[in-house]
Structure formats: C-alpha cells, structure tokens
Tab-separated table of C-alpha atoms in Angstrom:
chain	number	residue	atom	x	y	z
W	1	MET	CA	0.000	0.000	0.000
W	2	ALA	CA	1.277	3.448	-0.871
W	3	ALA	CA	1.909	6.013	1.854
W	4	THR	CA	-1.032	8.169	2.828
W	5	ASN	CA	-0.819	11.848	1.972
W	6	ASN	CA	-2.099	14.417	4.432
W	7	ILE	CA	-4.928	13.425	6.740
W	8	TYR	CA	-7.720	15.938	7.299
W	9	THR	CA	-10.067	15.928	10.265
W	10	LEU	CA	-13.449	17.477	11.046
W	11	SER	CA	-15.103	17.146	14.462
W	12	VAL	CA	-18.818	17.820	14.830
W	13	GLY	CA	-21.699	16.943	17.100
W	14	SER	CA	-24.121	14.147	16.291
W	15	SER	CA	-26.820	16.306	14.780
W	16	THR	CA	-28.345	16.553	11.333
W	17	LYS	CA	-27.615	20.292	11.436
W	18	HIS	CA	-24.004	19.312	10.586
W	19	LEU	CA	-24.909	17.128	7.585
W	20	ALA	CA	-24.148	19.777	4.961
W	21	GLU	CA	-20.844	20.647	6.655
W	22	VAL	CA	-19.798	16.981	6.717
W	23	ARG	CA	-20.848	16.350	3.107
W	24	ASP	CA	-19.096	19.516	1.890
W	25	PHE	CA	-15.903	18.686	3.815
W	26	VAL	CA	-15.642	15.300	2.134
W	27	ALA	CA	-16.718	16.543	-1.312
W	28	GLU	CA	-14.136	19.350	-1.264
W	29	HIS	CA	-11.311	16.871	-0.746
W	30	ALA	CA	-12.702	14.404	-3.280
W	31	LYS	CA	-12.890	17.190	-5.838
W	32	GLY	CA	-9.302	18.159	-5.045
W	33	LEU	CA	-8.243	14.638	-6.006
W	34	GLY	CA	-9.838	15.053	-9.423
W	35	LEU	CA	-12.727	12.658	-8.895
W	36	LYS	CA	-15.661	12.971	-11.285
W	37	GLU	CA	-18.938	14.564	-10.166
W	38	LYS	CA	-20.688	11.162	-10.207
W	39	GLU	CA	-18.044	9.702	-7.886
W	40	ILE	CA	-18.202	12.725	-5.602
W	41	SER	CA	-21.999	12.409	-5.425
W	42	GLU	CA	-21.672	8.733	-4.521
W	43	ILE	CA	-19.162	9.511	-1.787
W	44	ARG	CA	-21.360	12.331	-0.438
W	45	LEU	CA	-24.351	9.988	-0.252
W	46	ALA	CA	-22.348	7.221	1.440
W	47	VAL	CA	-20.975	9.668	4.015
W	48	ASP	CA	-24.446	11.125	4.549
W	49	GLU	CA	-25.848	7.649	5.233
W	50	ALA	CA	-22.996	6.650	7.554
W	51	TYR	CA	-23.203	9.892	9.546
W	52	THR	CA	-26.997	9.663	9.784
W	53	ASN	CA	-26.741	6.059	11.000
W	54	ILE	CA	-24.396	7.211	13.768
W	55	ILE	CA	-26.828	9.951	14.797
W	56	LYS	CA	-29.841	7.614	14.801
W	57	HIS	CA	-28.444	4.281	15.911
W	58	ALA	CA	-25.138	4.819	17.729
W	59	TYR	CA	-26.213	7.924	19.650
W	60	LYS	CA	-30.021	7.587	19.577
W	61	ASN	CA	-30.413	11.207	18.386
W	62	ILE	CA	-28.473	12.785	21.269
W	63	PRO	CA	-26.972	15.813	19.454
W	64	SER	CA	-24.125	16.580	21.854
W	65	LYS	CA	-22.178	13.365	21.191
W	66	PRO	CA	-18.890	13.647	19.273
W	67	VAL	CA	-18.327	12.480	15.713
W	68	THR	CA	-14.973	12.765	13.956
W	69	ILE	CA	-14.510	12.539	10.220
W	70	GLU	CA	-11.000	11.755	8.997
W	71	LEU	CA	-10.025	11.463	5.376
W	72	GLY	CA	-6.938	10.986	3.326
W	73	SER	CA	-5.602	9.529	0.132
W	74	ASN	CA	-2.686	7.839	-1.486
W	75	THR	CA	-1.956	7.202	-5.137
W	76	SER	CA	-4.688	4.579	-5.459
W	77	GLN	CA	-7.365	5.280	-2.830
W	78	PHE	CA	-9.413	8.000	-1.158
W	79	TRP	CA	-10.577	6.943	2.291
W	80	ILE	CA	-13.006	8.373	4.815
W	81	SER	CA	-13.259	7.223	8.419
W	82	ILE	CA	-16.143	8.294	10.613
W	83	LEU	CA	-15.554	7.731	14.312
W	84	ASP	CA	-18.019	7.725	17.205
W	85	GLU	CA	-18.277	6.467	20.783
W	86	GLY	CA	-21.867	5.246	20.604
W	87	GLU	CA	-23.472	1.842	20.362
W	88	SER	CA	-21.537	-0.353	17.935
W	89	PHE	CA	-22.912	-1.536	14.626
W	90	LYS	CA	-22.606	-5.309	14.369
W	91	PRO	CA	-21.927	-6.091	10.722
W	92	GLU	CA	-22.147	-9.829	11.402
W	93	GLU	CA	-25.836	-9.340	12.258
W	94	TYR	CA	-26.630	-7.240	9.192
W	95	GLN	CA	-28.891	-8.677	6.498
W	96	ALA	CA	-29.229	-6.939	3.165
W	97	PRO	CA	-32.747	-5.616	2.591
W	98	ASP	CA	-35.150	-7.245	0.159
W	99	ILE	CA	-35.402	-4.302	-2.229
W	100	LEU	CA	-38.455	-5.513	-4.143
W	101	LYS	CA	-40.340	-6.231	-0.929
W	102	ARG	CA	-39.474	-2.793	0.438
W	103	ILE	CA	-40.700	-1.115	-2.740
W	104	LYS	CA	-43.872	-3.199	-2.823
W	105	ASN	CA	-44.619	-2.363	0.815
W	106	LYS	CA	-43.607	1.283	0.330
W	107	GLN	CA	-41.157	1.021	3.226
W	108	ARG	CA	-38.888	3.961	3.889
W	109	GLY	CA	-35.485	3.872	5.551
W	110	GLY	CA	-33.320	0.878	6.346
W	111	MET	CA	-31.216	1.219	3.201
W	112	GLY	CA	-28.178	3.077	4.545
W	113	VAL	CA	-25.747	0.195	4.984
W	114	PHE	CA	-26.840	-1.311	1.667
W	115	LEU	CA	-26.249	1.998	-0.140
W	116	ILE	CA	-22.877	2.556	1.495
W	117	GLN	CA	-21.720	-0.885	0.390
W	118	LYS	CA	-22.954	-0.310	-3.168
W	119	LEU	CA	-21.469	3.178	-3.526
W	120	MET	CA	-18.010	2.592	-2.051
W	121	ASP	CA	-15.298	0.173	-3.169
W	122	GLN	CA	-14.495	-1.009	0.366
W	123	VAL	CA	-16.313	-0.662	3.684
W	124	GLN	CA	-14.947	-1.799	7.034
W	125	TYR	CA	-16.328	-1.544	10.542
W	126	ASN	CA	-13.702	-1.419	13.273
W	127	ARG	CA	-13.688	-1.040	17.022
W	128	LYS	CA	-10.694	0.796	18.563
W	129	GLY	CA	-11.027	0.946	22.343
W	130	GLN	CA	-14.231	2.904	22.932
W	131	MET	CA	-14.330	4.171	19.353
W	132	ASN	CA	-16.352	2.782	16.466
W	133	GLU	CA	-14.998	3.381	13.014
W	134	ILE	CA	-16.612	2.980	9.650
W	135	ARG	CA	-13.890	3.220	7.024
W	136	MET	CA	-15.041	3.746	3.454
W	137	VAL	CA	-12.673	3.605	0.496
W	138	LYS	CA	-13.057	4.773	-3.086
W	139	ASN	CA	-10.451	3.553	-5.520
W	140	LEU	CA	-8.837	6.266	-7.604
C-alpha cells in the first residue's frame, strides 16, 4: 500500500444540522483529487448515510455526542473514516434488505448500509477501544 498523503479531520456533534458541513468537507477533498462529479456524489451519499446512522443508531439522536470525520488519500485510494463512541454496529448481524419487498410495501429507511456498500469500493467496521470506526474507500 502506498503512503497516505495528508490526513484531514473534522469534528462535529451528532446532529443533522451538521450534515451539509460533513458532506461539503468530504466533497471538497474528493474534488481536489480530481474525482468525477458522479463519484463525488456517490461519496457524499455514502458519508451522509454513515453519519446519519451514527446519529440515529449509535447515539439515539443525542446531538451533543462527538463524531470525527477523517479522510486521506494515497496514489490509489481516497478513504473516509467516521468515528463515534456510541453503540456499535454489528456487521455480522446485518442482512441486506429485500429491495423488491421494500418497494412493494412502500417502506422507507433501512437502506443506509446497503447503499454505502454499493457506492463505495471497500467498507470496514472497526472497534478501537471505545471508538467505532466505519472506514469507506473509493479507488482512484
């Protein structure tokens, strides 16, 4: 793996009022790497879903909890890590949604993890001490 260039960090509270700030932070750096608009839109949506999942599920909508977004790149990858101290996501318990059934039943929500996995090239969930990390990678 090639060495990572600079790492950039943004710290925000766990509130939807920071969604635009988080999306713009990530998009600005993706654009700086020369990614296409379609790829930037995909990354923005994946980050939006991951951050929203942290707000809803890890922190149960408590807006004062900390969320840190770190991102960086090397010659072949752009990566984004979102860190929180809330309830852990258990990827081993995750089941992909039945898309047709959801559409038929007009169900909303519950698509975040599925979308993240479809939009990004790699997705990892890690636990570091008290910190949860979702690490999303887009190949360059």
